[in-house]
Structure formats: structure tokens, C-alpha cells
Amino acid sequence: MSKLLEKMSTAILEGEAEKMPNLVKKALAEGTSAKEVLENGLLVGMQEVGVRFRAGDMFVPEVLMSAEAMQAAMVVLRPELAASGHKQIGKVVLGTVKGDLHDIGKNLVGMMCEGAGFEVVDIGFNVEPENFIEAIKNHQPEVIGMSAMLTTTMRAMGHTIKAIEEAGLRDRVKIMVGGAPVDAEFAKRIGADGYGSNAPAGAELAQKFVGAA
Amino acid sequence: MSEILVQLSEAIIDGNVEDIVDLTEEALDDGIPAQEVLNKGLMAGMDHVGAEFKAGNMFVPEVLRSAKAMQASMDLLRPILAEAGVKHTGKLLLGTVKGDLHDIGKNLVGMMAEGAGFEVKDLGKDITPDQFVSAIKEYQPDVIGMSALLTTTMRVMGHTIKALEEAGLRDRVKVIVGGAPVTQEFANQIGADGYAPNAASAAELARKLVS
Amino acid sequence: MQVRKNNYTVNMTPTMQVLTENQIEAIYYAALAVLSETGVRVYDKEGWDLAHQGGAVVEDVQADSALVKMPSWMVDKARATLPQRIRVIGTPDGDGKRKYNMDLYKNTMYFGTGSDTPFTIDPYTQVRRRATYKDVRNLAKLAEALPNVDFFMSLGITQDTAVGTYDRWQYLAMLEATNKPINITAVDIEGLKDQLEMAYIRLGGKEEWKKAPCFSLYNEPVSPLSHSEEVIQKLLFCADNDIPIVYTPCPLAGATAPATLAGLMVQALTESLFGIVLSQLRKPGCQVIIGGLMSAMDMQTAVYPYGSPEMALLSAGYTEITKWMRVPEYETAGCSDAKCFDEQACMEAAINISTAAMIGGNMIHDIGYIEQGLCSSPHMLVASDEIISRTKRILRGIPVNADTQALDVLDQVGPGGHFLGHDHTYNRFKTENWRSALTDRQVYADWETSGCKDYQQRVQERMVEILEADAAPLLEPKMYQELRRICELADARHKDEELDVQMFV
Amino acid sequence: MRTNYVANAGVRFNVFSQDQLEEMFNGVLHLLMYTGLDVKHEEARDILAKAGAWVDGERVRLPSYMVKDALRKAPRSFTLWARDGNPKHNIHIGPGRAHFGPGPTCTHFIDPETLERRPYTKADVPLVARLVDALPNIDFCESLGTVGDVHFDLGALYEFAGMFPNTSKPIVAWSYDKYDSAGIHEIAVAEAGGQRAFEQRPNYVHYCEPLSPLVSTFEAIDKLIFAATHRVPLVFTPCPIAGGTAPITGAGIITMGAAESWMGLTLAQTLQPGLPFFMGGVFSAMDMNTMILAYGAPELPLYMAGLTELAHYAGLPLWQTGGCTDSKTFDGQAMIEGAMSVFFSALTSGDLCHDVGYTESAMTGSLFQLCAMDEAIGYSRRIIRGIEVDDDTLAVDVINKVGPNNHYLRQPHTRKYYKSEYFYPKLLDRQDFENWESSGSLTMKQRTVARVRDVLATHKPSQVKPETMQVIEKVLAEAEDRVKDKK
């Protein structure tokens, strides 16, 4: 692996967003392919971040700094990837369901997904089923993530899935759900494709859905 | 059973030191034999106290009150019982071993044993093996009880038992030991006849050993 | 001889202080600054209109919300009419007496449970599962029996009843098993109305409610600085109907609140002050209890810790602020992050109950919570009751007088004696010394003989003993039917909502 | 800029008011002056008589001026030094500082491998010392046991010999008699580099225990005289039991116990003015049914808190008690009792808090209790640090910047504070249920066992000088020689 790619993954690990654009540009200028930059540079760093976080050696604010660094790199890299016809990791649409104003968990999932290289569209909180449907049509995401913090609002996740089915869009997306009162059993019951018990698990799940993990 | 005996045992249970002397006199005046006053009045009360204490429903200060009441009544009964030639349950000799000045546990055992009908001789604390030996010669106890509260002094119980052996007295008495750091295992190790984890079971143990 | 002391101050209890009055004021005035300069977002038009009429600046009006900024004089005005004392009294027993009284003001202290956990620990199998109607009734029965639990909240969501109406069923389950004051939750405004009607029936009329309500309502704005439509509507309804409102945000330092504990308190106070002002605008004298659950995000697991030292410390510090303001306080303790009732649950509860008791919030809730408030544990409830009893012993402090200093007793007993037989001991040992059947103090050999039971096993046995004790039903069959009818009517109104009925169990 | 502004640096806690403290203080002086103590040491009685005490047979009564004079001479602030000079292991005694460590003399020990209760042995000493050395919230060392597998007179010496090379944290040394004391001192002095060097930087504290009620035993006084003449900082710690060997009331037990300590203080300061002196010790209630001294009773933290305030009022550091339990096993009771007592101990800033790791009412030492309490102490220390209030922590600007319904995770303010503001537990688990389940559904007991074993397998304390090892061997050999004819 080239020195530059190594530097890149270290910069990701250290959360040095300001260094990233130059590093990526330099690597591309040296002739490293966009795919290689992504896979052998950026993602290597992010994988290490995941490992360290799970081991309790990295803290949420540090992980978010790494995610920011990843994002900064992706801004430069994304057009290159598109130009080279290389498939991007994917797009995730996230929202907290209708009736629920809690969105810290969802925000965290978003940041973690960005860190994993996803393009994230956050449609906010108190989101009606129709708005989810609209977002699927507009953004063409591979993955939908829904969050609910309250027992009273978690049923809205079921309503939303139903609405997506009725709109004929169910096959076009994978749906993951999460939030304090949710568990795997409930996710299955309402017909979701998966359940993430916490933010990193949500991001991992999204990666699994697109075959990136 | 006569009302007065019931009152006597209740006075024991309540630790009613004020009334027990009058009640004892009343019972004797009624013509109830001293032996019966002891067994059916006082001892019945103390048995109840022992059981309640063991069950965690009565507490040390209350038990001590009961023992005090028992003592007050016994002061009256003892000469009459002696006259009638009634024998004690047994004689118990107690002491905290050399080097140890803690004697609360031992005091409590004494009071419980008195409640159980023993004649108790308390040597006090800081008692050398030699003092135990000469006390046995003097008082002829059936049981001796040794106590130690410190890990540093518990070994002296072993020395004392050795001294008894050397003085040829070991067969004449049963030896029981107790105290916070003492265990059954340790009691076996030093050759004691029994170990009791608390005051109530020490009195019981003494009773078992003489019966 | 002078027997009474003169010019002499006594600590009647130990005293604990996190913040000085100056620090409290710094936080309070910072909150006023946030309320007037940053403002809060209100997702209810009736709410922002009311604020506007009362003098607030309303900006950035959107379809569903508006930014409301309140000048500080509005807070001063609201505090002038805000009650400093609130009473909640439980429901009547067989003789018609309402004996469980919560008199909430500056130095009083009451403990109670938390509410609405999706999961519970089965009392017999000890396995974690979704909570049911029967669980709530069982937990209420425990609360009724435990002497140091003063109020109850539904320690579990009844998930074998309809999702849209579970609040009524929960309330019924609680009324079946306890007469203690209850802090209810409501699914929506309709659920609140139904429960109020149930309370009127249970008390025997609205007049009885006016003497003293038998429940308060838990109402939670969303941090940071957001007040949802539901929350505002419930607040207004409570103001109109003399229901005490617990207006309690749950900010999380570093995530939904500033990372510093002082910053979190500023924000939480801003959120509660908004509730206070709005309630007093709607109806001067409206009864508000503020406080909340405050903790710091665990930056390793990204969870909301309920057993953290920061939670204990924030609860204590915030209680001092509310005492200074003379608003009844809703504190937090008796909860843990442990996933089962283990040594961690006991350690965390021991310390957070200690801090809560030393500071003395008026209503201290969340007893019985484990797993970050997602699971209730009957064991934790029973153990917390005992821990509260322990801390109450410490709260009694060390009185100093001739009698307790016992110089004459010491002189009588002298060196080398003992105090066991002394009247001074006999007369006091039952009140001076704390004991509990759950706490083992046997010597090792006796403990072995009695089966080597550890604390968790003893708690389990005590819990089952209470659950299986015969208890006369608290509700007459006719009363039960009347209350149940309201729940059933609610179910009937919601019966067409798919996925809503029997969603979990 | 704020003016005329008072802030709390940490959490304040008081059991007594100033008036009550003054009354308690004078009660102790009264007791010493009119009731007095039995001092079972002739030389000590002579010394005290010469200094002005009223001696009547064994009974010694102290006029108040003597006690006040001794209090004035005793230092409130001083340092106990790590033997290897590691600044992190030094203990600075002074206002507002609480330190923690195990206690001595349990007969039994929980075997770290089998988890069974068994007699304490020589081989256990280094384990305790190494764990103490590694745990971040344990500040000083005691052995958690009485060595049972050596000659019965040499337990204390083997304890010190086992602890000293295995931790550089200051040790509180218990001994049977002055011969032990001399051996222990020889080892410590060897490492310090001579008596003079030791006096300047003492690396251990000597522990003596008088008897309640109101008796200064021969051994306690004999050891005190040794420590005072060799300038070894001293713990003089009675162990009264309310209702048993002390009045049942809190004010009564504290008054009596303080008098017992101050008899030792007066003698020590007469012999060696300025000797660092800790009053103590374990003040709790008797369980009136099982008759044990209740190490887990709520009275213990309460009475200890009151005693701490009295000590600090009198200008002395305190030998506190906490982290102990009456439970026979590692369970909820052990945690409730241990955690509450360390918490209150931390709140009152009792200077050295011992008995951390005691179970079964001081009969059994447990590394697991010690390790769990390390966590409880860390937890308590976070609480007593209190809440800092200044313009930066009030965060009004940050709140304004973030506004309603947003989050703070990416704020520089969060990045600045998230490590210093929060406590990060080592044993308390905060995972969500699924992660906890998939990582094995471990209870705190299981996690604690794992952590203790991990520390014992990996932690390496700093070594003592090679010469010191030789002195240790020499001292032990001489001691064995001294007792070889005693059975």
C-alpha cells in the first residue's frame, strides 16, 4: 500500500478533516484510482475506527470527527467515483417517524453511515409516511432507516412500512428500524428488514444491505 | 398450669426485673415447689427467649434484661433449691483468654447459660492457661468455655487446652470455644469439644455436652 | 443550671450542598438569557399564540412550529402565581380514607417508581420480556406493600392491551393494586381525559379531586428546547382541570444538551421555565412540578446512562435550583444501567438514592428501573425500598445533647466495661440501630446453615412473598366494572387502527 | 465578570453544625479529664504523669490543656511518600482530600482462583499488594488478612515483607508487638536510605489499636512508643461498637472513641512533638441479634462522617472506614453497603479510608470486593468533584448556536469537555441489552472476577532496591531465629 493511502487512513483515524481534500487530490494526481483511494485508504481507516470504538478505545466525538474526515474526502472523491463508473457505497434516507421529536439516535446513525461512506439524506423528525415515500422517489436510496423513541410512536414505523408497500416501493429499498423501545422481534413483526440496537449497529446493517460489509 | 407460673415466665420474657421477686415469693407462698418454679416458670420463659433470639425476634439488650430477671428470681430460689438437694444442669466455667480484653461475647454466653440452668463461674478476661487450670481444680466445672475476639489471641485457646492436658484435667471437662475469628475447623484443630458461632448456640451446646 | 441552649444552631439532618446560592443564581439567569435570546421551538399553535398574547416574541413561524422568545419579566410574573406547595393524595381505602399523602414543598421528600418501560423482568422466571397488564398490577402491589415507596408510576407498558389506549389500562391496573398517589402518563389528550374521568369515578366525584388530586401527569418536552404539540396540549388541559403537571425534560449532556453539567442545567431550566410561564398564562395558580432525568451520554456506547455519577450529581444540583425557586421538584434515583438485577444495579442505586435523599427532591422517581430505563425490575423495586430505608437512617443524623453524648453513662460503665445491659442501651437500641430482614449479618457458620443465600436470592424471596400475600381487592366489583368500561370504550373507538391492537404480546 | 461571588469547589456535606462540633469537642475533653482511661503501660503512665496528667493506679486523667497542647503540635497536612518516588503514588494529607485502601487482619480470604473462602496465607499478600498497586482509586496498602501459615508470632512481619516489594503505594503496617515494629521499620528505612531520609519522606504508617471502652492496652501503647520514637506516622484507631463497647447513641460513641484516640495523641506528641497522627477508626453499631460489629450498617458511614468532622474541627487527619460489608459473598448487599460507605467517606474527605475489601464483617478479605469498590470510589469521586459553574460551562453561547431540536455531538464545546466532565466505568456495564447479551450476558460479579484475574496476570509493580530485598531476608531470618523455640 502506498504511503499516501496509509497517511489517508491515519488521517481518518485521527479525524483530521482539513487534511483530507489535499490527500485525496494528491493520490488521484499520483494516479491512484478513485476505487483504490476509497477501498485501500478511506475505508481502511474507517474500519479501524469501528474496531476501536467497539473495543471502548474510541469515544463518540472522536468517531464523529473521523466521520467528518471521511465526508471531507468523499466530497472530492464522489465525482471521480461517478466518472469512473464505480458504484458508490450507497444512499441512506433517515427519519424519525410521525409524532416523535427525538432524533439524536437517528442523527448518530446518520453520522456513522456517512463515516462508512454512504450518502445520507436526513429527512428530519416527525416524518409522515408520505414524506418517506416522497424521499424514496426523489433520492432513490438503497436503505431507509426509521427511528422512534416512544412506545406510542413506534407503531408509526409499522404504518410507514405499510404505506411504502401500498405505494409499490417496498422492493426497491431495505428498511432498518431502531430506537429505545424497539427490538428485533418487533422489527420482524412490522416487516422491517433489520434492526440496529445502537448507532454503529445501524451503520453496519446498512453496509450489509448494500453488500459492503 | 398455674396462673402464677405463666406470669413468672412472662416476667422473664419481658425482662420485668421489678416484679419478678414479688412473683417468685408469691409462687413459693402458694406452695409451688422451688423446682417447679424454676422449671415451669423461669426456664419456660428462658426457653422462649432463647428461641425468639435465635429466630431474630429478640435482641441482646432484651435477652440481658431477661437474664437479669432470672438472676433476681434465682437469688431467692437458690438457697431453697440447695436445701432440697436439687442439682444444677451443670457448672460452666468461662473466661476470655490471655492477651484478650474483649469479654462481651463471653458475658452473654454466661447469661444465656444461666438462663439454661447452669451455675456459671466467670473468671473474667486476660486469663492465663494456669489460671484456667487452678480454677478447674477449685470449681470442678462440667464445661469450660473460652473466648477470643482477636486473631492474635485465638491461638492461646490452643495453649490452654494443652495446659489442661498436661495437668491431667482434660478428661474431666468438656471444652467449648467461640469468638469472632474462631471457626469449627479451628476448634477441631486445637482439640476442643465444640464450637458455637453465637451466644445462644453456646448455651445450647453446653447443655448438650452435659446431658 | 441552664438546660436549654441559647444562640445555638443544630443540624437536624446531615446537609449536602452541590451549588452555592451564587452558583444557582448564575444558572438561573443564564436560563433566562437563553429563554429570551435563543428561545424555544413550540410545535403547537395554541401554545405559541398564548405565549404571544402573554408578551413573548414569536419568530420563524412555520407550518408546524414557531420560535418563542420570552422576556425575563414573563418568568418573574409567572413565578408570582406559581404554587410553592402541591398536594397529591392517593385513592380511598375501604373506609373511604385517602391515607397516602404527598405534601410537596421545600424540604419534604417522597420516593416513587419510574414509568412506561417496554420490558420487565418476570418475577418468577427472571427472564426479560415485554411488560403486560398483569406485570403492572403486580408491580403496583409491590409498591403498595413497600413502606418507603410513596407514589407509583406504571413500571411497564401494558403491551397486551391496545397501543393507542394502553394508558387507561395501565391506570386501571395500578388502581387495582395500589391506593398510593400515581404519576400517570398519557398516550394523548384523549387518554388524559379518560384517566381523569376514571379518577373522578374512583374518588367519588370532581369535588373530591378539588380537595386534592390523586394523580399528577408526567409530561416531557424534547431536548433541546422543543415542545411538541402533545406536550403543549396536555399542559393546557392540566391547567384547565387542576391536574398537577410534572414538566420534565430529559436532556443528555454532550448529545441533546451542552457537554458541561452546568450547561445542561441551564438548558433544562429553560425548558421547564417555558412550561411554567405557559401554564401560568393559561391559568394562574396552575400546579407545576419541574425537574427531570438528566445525564451525560456515555461516549463509548452512545447510550443514555441512568446509573451514572453525573445523573446523581445533576439530580442533586438541579434540586437545589428548584428549592431556591421554591417549585416542587421531580428528582431521579433508584435506577441503573445494569441489564439484570445484579451487583451493579445495587451499587448504582445505593449511591444515587443516597445523593437524592441527602439533597431531598420532593418526588424522587425511577425506582425499579434497570437497563437505562428500558426495563423494570421488581427486584430492583424491593431492593431500592430497603436502600431508601437505609438512607433515612443516615438522614436522622447524630443528635448532640447530654442524653446522647452520654458522659454520665460513660462514667458509670468506665474503662473495660460494656453497655449491653445499661438502660441507656435498652431504651434506644431499636430506634438507634437500623436493621433489615433483607440484609444478612449472621456469622459465616449460621449463614451457611441457613442456605448460603445471597442478597439477590433474599430479594427474590421477599418479592414473591409480597406478590403471593393475600390482599383484599382495592376495587369493589362495581367500581372495577365502571373503570373498565372507560378502557373498553376507548378500545372501541380505536378498534379499526391496524397494528394497534395486540401489537406485542 | 462577577463580583461578591462564592462557589463550591466540590460537594459540601455536614453532619454537625459548628455549635454541635464545639459541644462534641468539649465533651471529649470532659471525658478525658473526669472519667479518664485505664492505661495498661507503666512507662506511659510515668511519661504522662510527668507531663501533667493525673494518674491514679492505672487510671489516667488528662487536664484539657494537655490535650489541646497535643492537638496544636500534631500536623494537619503532611505527605506519605511512595517508596519509589512515583509522584502518582504519594499521598498528600490535607483538607478536602480522601484516600482509600484495604484493611488488615481478616482470618479468611476469597481464593482468586476457586472463589472459595479459605484461611489467609503468606502467598496471598503479594496478590493484594499488586492489585492495590494497579487499581487507580486505591491509594494505600494493607494486607486484607492475617498470615496463617507462618509462625504465629510472625504474621505481621511476613505481611509487610510481602507487601513492600509488591506495591510502591504507601503501606499502613499492622504489627503484633514492638519486635515486629522494629523489623518492619528496618525494611522501610533500608529502602528510604537511612533513618534521616525516612523521617523526611516516610513511606509507611504504623497502626495501633486501643481497646474500647476507654482502655489503652499494653501492646497498643508499646507500639505507639516505638513509632513515636522513630518518627513513624501513626494511626491510633479504636474500634468501639455502639451499644456493646460504647454508648448506643452516635454522639456517645464518637465522644468516647475520640477520647481513646486522644489519649494516644497526647502520649505521642509528648514523646515526639509534631508526629503525624491519624485519629480513627471503625465506629459502628452492634447488631443486637447476631452480635457482630456491623461493617455494613448505615450507622457506620454516619458515625464515621461525624467523627471525621470532629477530627477536622480539632485539626487532625482521620483514619476513615468504608468499602466493607457484612455480606458473606459478592452480592447486592456487599455493593450497597460498600458503595454507600465509600461514598460518604469521600463526601466527608476522611483522610485515609481503610477496610475497603472487607467482607463478612471483617472476617474475610476479598480482592473482588476491593476491585468493585475501586469502581465505587471512582464513581463517588466524580460526584464529589461537583459541578463547575463559569461562563464556559454555562454554555449559553453554545446553546444559542445549537438552538432547539438539534444536537451537540459535533460541537467543539463537547469535544473539549466530554472526557473531563464524565466518569468512564471499568466494571459498570452500559451497553444496550443486545450487545450485553451477545457479549455473554455477564453480571458485574463475573466482570469483576475477570478484571481481578487480568490485573494479577499482567500488572508489574516497580521493584525495591536489591539491598532492600537482602534486608527483608535478613529481618525474616532473624525473626524466625527469635521465635524458633516458641511453639
mmCIF file of N, CA, C and O in Angstrom, chain C residues 102-124:
data_model
loop_
_atom_site.group_PDB
_atom_site.id
_atom_site.type_symbol
_atom_site.label_atom_id
_atom_site.label_comp_id
_atom_site.label_asym_id
_atom_site.label_seq_id
_atom_site.Cartn_x
_atom_site.Cartn_y
_atom_site.Cartn_z
ATOM 1 N N MET C 102 -49.024 13.070 49.695
ATOM 2 C CA MET C 102 -47.743 13.674 49.286
ATOM 3 C C MET C 102 -47.905 15.188 49.391
ATOM 4 O O MET C 102 -48.709 15.779 48.668
ATOM 5 N N ASP C 103 -47.149 15.768 50.302
ATOM 6 C CA ASP C 103 -47.241 17.203 50.519
ATOM 7 C C ASP C 103 -45.929 17.787 49.994
ATOM 8 O O ASP C 103 -44.909 17.737 50.667
ATOM 9 N N LEU C 104 -45.964 18.282 48.782
ATOM 10 C CA LEU C 104 -44.722 18.629 48.091
ATOM 11 C C LEU C 104 -44.378 20.098 48.293
ATOM 12 O O LEU C 104 -45.056 20.972 47.771
ATOM 13 N N TYR C 105 -43.368 20.348 49.067
ATOM 14 C CA TYR C 105 -42.814 21.695 49.191
ATOM 15 C C TYR C 105 -41.385 21.579 49.667
ATOM 16 O O TYR C 105 -40.878 20.466 49.857
ATOM 17 N N LYS C 106 -40.781 22.687 49.944
ATOM 18 C CA LYS C 106 -39.322 22.766 50.025
ATOM 19 C C LYS C 106 -38.581 21.555 50.596
ATOM 20 O O LYS C 106 -37.802 20.936 49.915
ATOM 21 N N ASN C 107 -38.821 21.199 51.865
ATOM 22 C CA ASN C 107 -37.967 20.171 52.456
ATOM 23 C C ASN C 107 -38.605 18.797 52.619
ATOM 24 O O ASN C 107 -38.135 17.991 53.396
ATOM 25 N N THR C 108 -39.688 18.534 51.889
ATOM 26 C CA THR C 108 -40.277 17.198 52.011
ATOM 27 C C THR C 108 -39.710 16.275 50.950
ATOM 28 O O THR C 108 -39.162 16.723 49.941
ATOM 29 N N MET C 109 -39.830 14.973 51.189
ATOM 30 C CA MET C 109 -39.202 14.009 50.282
ATOM 31 C C MET C 109 -40.082 12.766 50.134
ATOM 32 O O MET C 109 -40.494 12.185 51.133
ATOM 33 N N TYR C 110 -40.363 12.394 48.906
ATOM 34 C CA TYR C 110 -41.146 11.184 48.625
ATOM 35 C C TYR C 110 -40.477 10.414 47.504
ATOM 36 O O TYR C 110 -39.959 11.002 46.554
ATOM 37 N N PHE C 111 -40.507 9.078 47.634
ATOM 38 C CA PHE C 111 -39.898 8.237 46.608
ATOM 39 C C PHE C 111 -40.964 7.500 45.807
ATOM 40 O O PHE C 111 -41.997 7.121 46.359
ATOM 41 N N GLY C 112 -40.690 7.291 44.543
ATOM 42 C CA GLY C 112 -41.626 6.540 43.709
ATOM 43 C C GLY C 112 -40.915 5.896 42.539
ATOM 44 O O GLY C 112 -39.714 6.079 42.338
ATOM 45 N N THR C 113 -41.677 5.171 41.766
ATOM 46 C CA THR C 113 -41.084 4.388 40.684
ATOM 47 C C THR C 113 -40.946 5.227 39.413
ATOM 48 O O THR C 113 -41.343 6.378 39.370
ATOM 49 N N GLY C 114 -40.404 4.597 38.377
ATOM 50 C CA GLY C 114 -40.395 5.184 37.044
ATOM 51 C C GLY C 114 -41.570 4.611 36.260
ATOM 52 O O GLY C 114 -42.387 3.862 36.797
ATOM 53 N N SER C 115 -41.643 4.963 35.003
ATOM 54 C CA SER C 115 -42.833 4.604 34.231
ATOM 55 C C SER C 115 -42.508 4.069 32.850
ATOM 56 O O SER C 115 -41.443 4.337 32.295
ATOM 57 N N ASP C 116 -43.471 3.300 32.311
ATOM 58 C CA ASP C 116 -43.525 3.035 30.879
ATOM 59 C C ASP C 116 -42.291 2.390 30.275
ATOM 60 O O ASP C 116 -41.818 2.791 29.207
ATOM 61 N N THR C 117 -41.770 1.373 30.925
ATOM 62 C CA THR C 117 -40.675 0.629 30.301
ATOM 63 C C THR C 117 -41.263 -0.392 29.343
ATOM 64 O O THR C 117 -42.257 -1.034 29.654
ATOM 65 N N PRO C 118 -40.674 -0.550 28.163
ATOM 66 C CA PRO C 118 -41.178 -1.580 27.257
ATOM 67 C C PRO C 118 -41.010 -2.986 27.848
ATOM 68 O O PRO C 118 -41.817 -3.873 27.609
ATOM 69 N N PHE C 119 -39.945 -3.171 28.619
ATOM 70 C CA PHE C 119 -39.635 -4.519 29.099
ATOM 71 C C PHE C 119 -39.743 -4.599 30.607
ATOM 72 O O PHE C 119 -39.710 -3.595 31.319
ATOM 73 N N THR C 120 -39.856 -5.826 31.087
ATOM 74 C CA THR C 120 -39.807 -6.053 32.523
ATOM 75 C C THR C 120 -39.131 -7.395 32.767
ATOM 76 O O THR C 120 -38.968 -8.193 31.849
ATOM 77 N N ILE C 121 -38.737 -7.614 34.009
ATOM 78 C CA ILE C 121 -38.168 -8.910 34.376
ATOM 79 C C ILE C 121 -39.281 -9.734 35.015
ATOM 80 O O ILE C 121 -39.908 -9.288 35.969
ATOM 81 N N ASP C 122 -39.520 -10.902 34.477
ATOM 82 C CA ASP C 122 -40.558 -11.768 35.018
ATOM 83 C C ASP C 122 -40.218 -12.119 36.463
ATOM 84 O O ASP C 122 -39.103 -12.535 36.753
ATOM 85 N N PRO C 123 -41.197 -11.951 37.379
ATOM 86 C CA PRO C 123 -40.878 -12.180 38.792
ATOM 87 C C PRO C 123 -40.501 -13.632 39.098
ATOM 88 O O PRO C 123 -39.811 -13.876 40.083
ATOM 89 N N TYR C 124 -40.934 -14.562 38.300
ATOM 90 C CA TYR C 124 -40.643 -15.965 38.604
ATOM 91 C C TYR C 124 -39.509 -16.529 37.763
ATOM 92 O O TYR C 124 -38.548 -17.073 38.277
#
